[in-house]
């Protein structure tokens, strides 16, 4: 996706439009090059822990959700262990598990079931060798949400064979006001990963974290030393500044996402060829095309000066994903062009 040519109407990103340094209101004397403690800045750890409502010892700082997922998986299973990953999913989760040598099995999240998790199907898919279940909540690309009761049940099913549940919650950050209702609050066999990237337009900070039981968190911290040794102190100082002003960053993001969500709901409902569910939260909408393939449709889109994410990146070749985080006028025009392209695409 990163190598896709940029377009005038770029709806391919899944994050809220990135903000600049000026918008953080940073003063140079608030920054410093070095000073971090062994496992990251204590103040930063404290801010993330307070926001999540957990003790600092349950927080592992990481370079974005990307490295958080990698480190979490590395601590949860060994090569040859069995891991159950949702399908469709954000494909780096599969590649990471594969890189770590896991024996990967899949857990379908079916369209007819609103991309939820079927608990009976999950029970059948579990074996005594399952070490971890891997899910995204909210789901990428659909933004479908797994509710708390369902998650709790998933945790119990996993616990039955001594497995953990890794939940990538980077998009749950847009479920405003629910900071403390992450999956880790449901039980100790949950591990949560997240970051400031998607909801707050702060991907450049690489401020990510893992929430896990203290012993497991300690293991992850030590493991992380193998990847990058110290943390980037300058980025940690900036992350502290961002976390202190998260309320205003949130209202900016929320206004933007709500405006584009309303616009998408209205425009998609008025078009007969497209099937799409616009969820209450999240930064993306998945659009089902009348025929395959999304790659072919994305090529057509480039003639309309539009970029969207092909569902091929998410094991959904008949879908495209549009991001709600862009500037509203560009979003509206970009979506209008997608709908025109759909008329040309036929099917
Ligand atoms: C489900 C999911 N997890 C993680 C990431 C990467 O997040 P970060 O920028 O925090 O590394 C993405 C980015 O697209 C994503 O979709």
Coordinates of C-alpha atoms and ligand atoms in Angstrom, one line a residue:
X1 CA 0.0 0.0 0.0
X2 CA 2.9 2.3 0.8
X3 CA 4.2 1.9 -2.8
X4 CA 0.9 2.8 -4.4
X5 CA 1.3 6.1 -6.4
X6 CA -0.2 9.1 -4.6
X7 CA -3.4 10.5 -6.0
X8 CA -5.2 13.9 -5.9
X9 CA -8.1 12.3 -4.0
X10 CA -6.3 9.9 -1.7
X11 CA -8.7 7.8 0.4
X12 CA -6.3 4.9 0.9
X13 CA -5.0 5.8 4.3
X14 CA -6.6 4.2 7.4
X15 CA -5.6 7.0 9.7
X16 CA -6.8 10.5 10.6
X17 CA -4.8 12.9 8.5
X18 CA -1.4 13.5 10.1
X19 CA -0.8 16.6 12.1
X20 CA 2.2 18.8 12.0
X21 CA 4.6 19.7 14.8
X22 CA 3.1 23.2 15.0
X23 CA -0.3 21.8 15.9
X24 CA 1.2 20.1 18.9
X25 CA 2.3 23.4 20.3
X26 CA 5.8 22.2 21.1
X27 CA 8.4 24.5 22.6
X28 CA 12.0 23.6 21.9
X29 CA 13.1 23.6 25.5
X30 CA 10.5 20.8 26.2
X31 CA 12.6 18.5 24.1
X32 CA 15.8 16.6 24.8
X33 CA 17.9 14.1 22.9
X34 CA 18.7 11.6 25.7
X35 CA 17.4 10.7 29.1
X36 CA 15.2 7.7 28.8
X37 CA 15.3 5.0 31.4
X38 CA 15.9 1.4 30.5
X39 CA 12.4 0.5 29.3
X40 CA 11.2 3.9 28.2
X41 CA 10.3 7.3 29.8
X42 CA 8.6 6.8 33.1
X43 CA 6.3 9.8 32.6
X44 CA 5.2 8.4 29.2
X45 CA 4.6 5.0 30.7
X46 CA 2.6 6.6 33.5
X47 CA 0.4 8.6 31.1
X48 CA -0.4 5.6 29.0
X49 CA -1.0 3.5 32.1
X50 CA -3.3 6.1 33.6
X51 CA -5.3 6.5 30.4
X52 CA -5.7 2.7 30.2
X53 CA -6.5 2.4 33.9
X54 CA -3.7 -0.2 34.5
X55 CA -0.5 -0.2 36.6
X56 CA 2.6 1.0 34.7
X57 CA 4.1 -2.5 35.1
X58 CA 1.4 -3.8 32.6
X59 CA 2.5 -1.3 29.9
X60 CA 5.3 -2.0 27.4
X61 CA 6.3 0.9 25.2
X62 CA 6.8 0.0 21.6
X63 CA 7.5 1.5 18.2
X64 CA 3.9 1.8 16.9
X65 CA 1.4 -1.1 16.9
X66 CA 3.6 -2.7 14.3
X67 CA 6.5 -3.6 16.6
X68 CA 4.0 -4.0 19.5
X69 CA 2.4 -6.8 17.6
X70 CA 5.7 -8.4 16.7
X71 CA 7.0 -8.3 20.3
X72 CA 3.7 -9.5 21.7
X73 CA 3.6 -12.5 19.3
X74 CA 7.3 -13.3 20.0
X75 CA 6.5 -13.5 23.7
X76 CA 3.3 -15.4 23.2
X77 CA 4.5 -18.4 21.2
X78 CA 7.5 -20.2 19.9
X79 CA 8.3 -21.6 16.4
X80 CA 6.0 -24.6 15.8
X81 CA 3.3 -23.5 18.1
X82 CA -0.3 -23.2 16.8
X83 CA -1.8 -19.7 16.4
X84 CA -5.3 -18.9 15.3
X85 CA -5.6 -15.7 13.3
X86 CA -8.9 -14.1 12.2
X87 CA -9.6 -14.1 8.4
X88 CA -9.8 -11.7 6.7
X89 CA -7.2 -9.7 8.5
X90 CA -4.5 -7.0 8.3
X91 CA -1.9 -9.1 6.5
X92 CA 1.2 -8.1 8.5
X93 CA -0.3 -10.0 11.4
X94 CA 0.0 -13.2 9.3
X95 CA 3.5 -12.4 8.0
X96 CA 4.7 -11.7 11.6
X97 CA 3.4 -15.0 12.9
X98 CA 4.9 -16.7 9.9
X99 CA 8.2 -15.0 10.4
X100 CA 8.2 -16.3 14.0
X101 CA 7.6 -19.8 12.7
X102 CA 4.1 -20.3 14.0
X103 CA 1.8 -22.9 12.6
X104 CA -1.0 -20.7 11.4
X105 CA -4.6 -21.7 11.5
X106 CA -7.5 -19.4 10.5
X107 CA -10.7 -18.2 12.2
X108 CA -13.2 -17.0 9.7
X109 CA -15.0 -13.7 10.3
X110 CA -17.8 -14.1 7.9
X111 CA -19.6 -11.3 6.0
X112 CA -23.0 -12.9 6.6
X113 CA -22.2 -12.7 10.3
X114 CA -21.3 -9.0 10.1
X115 CA -17.6 -10.0 10.2
X116 CA -18.1 -11.0 13.9
X117 CA -16.5 -14.1 15.5
X118 CA -18.7 -17.2 15.7
X119 CA -18.1 -18.6 19.1
X120 CA -19.0 -22.2 18.1
X121 CA -16.7 -22.0 15.2
X122 CA -14.0 -20.7 17.5
X123 CA -14.5 -23.6 19.9
X124 CA -14.2 -26.1 17.1
X125 CA -11.0 -24.4 15.8
X126 CA -9.2 -24.5 19.1
X127 CA -6.9 -27.4 19.9
X128 CA -4.8 -28.2 23.0
X129 CA -1.9 -26.9 21.0
X130 CA -3.4 -23.4 20.3
X131 CA -1.2 -20.8 22.1
X132 CA -2.8 -17.6 20.9
X133 CA -5.9 -16.2 19.1
X134 CA -5.1 -13.0 17.1
X135 CA -7.9 -10.5 16.4
X136 CA -8.3 -6.8 15.4
X137 CA -10.9 -4.8 17.2
X138 CA -12.1 -2.7 15.5
X139 CA -11.6 -4.9 12.4
X140 CA -9.5 -3.7 9.5
X141 CA -10.8 -3.1 6.9
X142 CA -14.5 -3.2 7.8
X143 CA -14.4 -1.4 11.2
X144 CA -16.7 -4.2 12.6
X145 CA -16.6 -4.3 16.4
X146 CA -16.5 -7.3 18.6
X147 CA -18.6 -6.5 21.7
X148 CA -17.4 -6.9 25.3
X149 CA -19.5 -10.0 26.0
X150 CA -18.3 -11.8 23.0
X151 CA -14.7 -10.8 23.8
X152 CA -15.1 -12.1 27.3
X153 CA -16.4 -15.4 25.9
X154 CA -13.4 -15.6 23.5
X155 CA -11.1 -15.1 26.5
X156 CA -12.8 -18.0 28.4
X157 CA -12.6 -20.3 25.4
X158 CA -8.8 -19.4 25.0
X159 CA -8.3 -19.9 28.8
X160 CA -9.7 -23.5 28.4
X161 CA -6.6 -24.6 26.6
X162 CA -4.2 -22.1 28.3
X163 CA -4.0 -19.8 25.3
X164 CA -3.9 -16.0 25.2
X165 CA -5.9 -13.6 23.1
X166 CA -3.9 -10.9 21.3
X167 CA -6.2 -8.0 20.3
X168 CA -4.9 -5.2 18.0
X169 CA -6.9 -2.2 19.2
X170 CA -5.3 0.5 17.1
X171 CA -8.7 1.4 15.7
X172 CA -10.6 1.1 19.0
X173 CA -8.9 4.3 19.9
X174 CA -11.6 6.0 17.9
X175 CA -14.3 4.6 20.2
X176 CA -14.1 7.8 22.0
X177 CA -14.3 7.9 25.8
X178 CA -13.7 4.2 26.3
X179 CA -10.0 4.2 27.1
X180 CA -10.4 1.9 30.0
X181 CA -12.5 -0.6 28.2
X182 CA -9.8 -2.3 26.3
X183 CA -9.8 -6.1 26.1
X184 CA -7.0 -6.4 28.8
X185 CA -9.6 -5.1 31.3
X186 CA -11.6 -8.3 30.7
X187 CA -8.9 -10.7 31.9
X188 CA -5.3 -11.5 32.3
X189 CA -5.0 -13.8 29.3
X190 CA -5.7 -10.8 27.0
X191 CA -2.9 -8.9 25.5
X192 CA -3.7 -5.6 23.8
X193 CA -1.6 -3.6 21.3
X194 CA -2.3 0.0 20.2
X195 CA -0.8 3.3 19.3
X196 CA -1.5 7.0 18.7
X197 CA -1.2 6.5 15.0
X198 CA -4.6 6.0 13.6
X199 CA -7.0 8.0 15.8
X200 CA -4.9 11.0 16.3
X201 CA -2.8 11.5 13.2
X202 CA 0.4 10.9 15.1
X203 CA 1.9 8.0 13.1
X204 CA 5.2 9.9 12.9
X205 CA 5.8 9.5 16.7
X206 CA 5.7 5.7 16.6
X207 CA 4.1 5.9 20.0
X208 CA 2.8 2.4 20.5
X209 CA 2.3 0.1 23.5
X210 CA 1.3 -3.3 24.7
X211 CA -0.9 -4.0 27.7
X212 CA -0.1 -7.4 29.4
X213 CA 0.1 -9.1 32.7
X214 CA 3.2 -7.9 34.6
X215 CA 5.3 -11.0 34.2
X216 CA 4.6 -11.3 30.5
X217 CA 5.1 -7.5 30.1
X218 CA 8.5 -7.9 31.7
X219 CA 9.4 -10.6 29.2
X220 CA 8.3 -8.4 26.3
X221 CA 10.4 -5.5 27.5
X222 CA 13.5 -7.6 27.6
X223 CA 12.7 -9.0 24.2
X224 CA 12.2 -5.6 22.8
X225 CA 15.8 -4.8 23.7
X226 CA 16.8 -7.2 20.9
X227 CA 15.0 -5.1 18.4
X228 CA 16.1 -1.5 19.2
X229 CA 17.9 -1.3 22.5
X230 CA 17.0 2.2 23.8
X231 CA 13.9 4.1 22.9
X232 CA 13.9 7.3 20.8
X233 CA 13.9 9.8 23.7
X234 CA 12.9 12.8 21.5
X235 CA 9.9 10.9 20.2
X236 CA 9.0 10.0 23.8
X237 CA 9.1 13.7 24.9
X238 CA 6.8 14.6 21.9
X239 CA 4.5 11.7 22.8
X240 CA 4.2 13.0 26.3
X241 CA 3.2 16.4 24.9
X242 CA 0.7 14.8 22.6
X243 CA -0.8 12.7 25.4
X244 CA -1.2 15.8 27.6
X245 CA -3.3 17.4 24.9
X246 CA -5.1 14.3 23.7
X247 CA -8.5 15.8 24.4
X248 CA -8.1 18.5 21.8
X249 CA -6.5 16.1 19.3
X250 CA -9.5 13.9 19.9
X251 CA -12.0 16.5 19.2
X252 CA -10.3 17.5 16.0
X253 CA -10.2 13.8 14.9
X254 CA -13.7 13.2 15.9
X255 CA -15.1 16.2 13.9
X256 CA -13.2 15.0 10.9
X257 CA -14.3 11.4 11.1
X258 CA -17.9 12.1 11.9
X259 CA -18.2 14.5 9.0
X260 CA -16.8 12.0 6.5
X261 CA -18.8 9.1 8.1
X262 CA -22.1 11.0 7.6
X263 CA -21.1 11.9 4.1
X264 CA -20.2 8.3 3.3
X265 CA -23.4 6.9 4.8
X266 CA -25.5 9.3 2.7
X267 CA -23.6 8.8 -0.6
X268 CA -23.4 5.1 -0.3
X269 CA -27.0 4.6 0.6
X270 CA -28.0 6.5 -2.5
X271 CA -26.0 4.2 -4.8
X272 CA -27.5 1.0 -6.0
X273 CA -24.4 -1.0 -7.0
X274 CA -22.3 -0.7 -3.9
X275 CA -22.7 -2.7 -0.7
X276 CA -21.1 -1.2 2.4
X277 CA -21.8 -0.9 6.1
X278 CA -20.8 2.3 7.7
X279 CA -20.1 1.6 11.4
X280 CA -20.5 4.1 14.2
X281 CA -16.8 4.1 14.9
X282 CA -13.5 3.6 13.1
X283 CA -11.6 5.2 10.4
X284 CA -12.5 3.0 7.4
X285 CA -15.4 1.6 5.4
X286 CA -15.1 -1.5 3.3
X287 CA -17.1 -1.3 0.0
X288 CA -18.1 -4.5 -1.7
X289 CA -17.7 -4.3 -5.5
X290 CA -20.3 -5.8 -7.8
X291 CA -17.6 -8.1 -9.1
X292 CA -13.9 -8.9 -8.5
X293 CA -11.3 -7.7 -8.6
X294 CA -10.4 -4.9 -6.3
X295 CA -6.9 -4.6 -7.9
X296 CA -8.5 -4.1 -11.3
X297 CA -10.9 -1.5 -9.8
X298 CA -8.1 0.3 -8.1
X299 CA -6.3 0.6 -11.5
X300 CA -9.5 2.1 -12.9
X301 CA -9.6 4.5 -10.0
X302 CA -6.2 6.0 -10.9
X303 CA -7.8 7.4 -14.1
X304 CA -10.2 9.2 -11.8
X305 CA -7.2 10.6 -9.8
X306 CA -8.4 8.6 -6.8
X307 CA -6.6 6.1 -4.5
X308 CA -8.3 3.6 -2.3
X309 CA -6.9 0.5 -0.6
X310 CA -7.4 -2.7 -2.5
X311 CA -9.1 -5.5 -0.5
X312 CA -6.3 -7.8 -1.7
X313 CA -4.2 -6.4 1.2
X314 CA -6.8 -7.8 3.6
X315 CA -7.8 -11.1 2.0
X316 CA -11.0 -9.4 0.6
X317 CA -10.4 -9.3 -3.1
X318 CA -13.9 -8.1 -3.9
X319 CA -13.7 -5.1 -1.6
X320 CA -12.0 -1.8 -1.5
X321 CA -11.3 0.1 1.7
X322 CA -11.8 3.9 2.0
X323 CA -10.4 5.9 4.8
X324 CA -12.5 8.5 6.6
X325 CA -9.6 10.5 8.0
X326 CA -9.0 13.0 5.1
X327 CA -10.0 16.5 4.5
X328 CA -13.9 16.5 4.0
X329 CA -14.1 18.3 0.7
X330 CA -11.5 16.0 -0.9
X331 CA -13.2 13.0 0.8
X332 CA -16.6 13.9 -0.7
X333 CA -15.2 14.4 -4.2
X334 CA -13.0 11.3 -3.9
X335 CA -16.0 9.2 -3.0
X336 CA -18.2 10.7 -5.7
X337 CA -15.5 9.7 -8.2
X338 CA -15.3 6.2 -6.8
X339 CA -19.1 5.9 -7.4
X340 CA -18.7 7.2 -10.9
X341 CA -15.9 4.6 -11.5
X342 CA -18.2 1.9 -10.2
X343 CA -20.7 2.8 -12.9
X344 CA -18.0 2.3 -15.5
X345 CA -16.7 -0.9 -13.8
X346 CA -20.2 -2.5 -14.2
X347 CA -21.0 -6.0 -12.9
Ligands
LIG1 C1 -4.7 -3.4 12.4 C2 -3.5 -2.6 12.3 N1 -2.5 -2.7 13.2 C3 -1.4 -1.9 13.2 C4 -1.2 -1.0 12.2 C5 0.1 -0.2 12.2 O1 0.0 0.7 13.2 P1 1.2 1.6 13.8 O2 1.3 2.8 12.9 O3 0.8 2.0 15.1 O4 2.4 0.8 13.7 C6 -2.1 -0.9 11.2 C7 -1.9 0.1 10.1 O5 -2.5 0.1 9.0 C8 -3.3 -1.7 11.2 O6 -4.2 -1.6 10.3

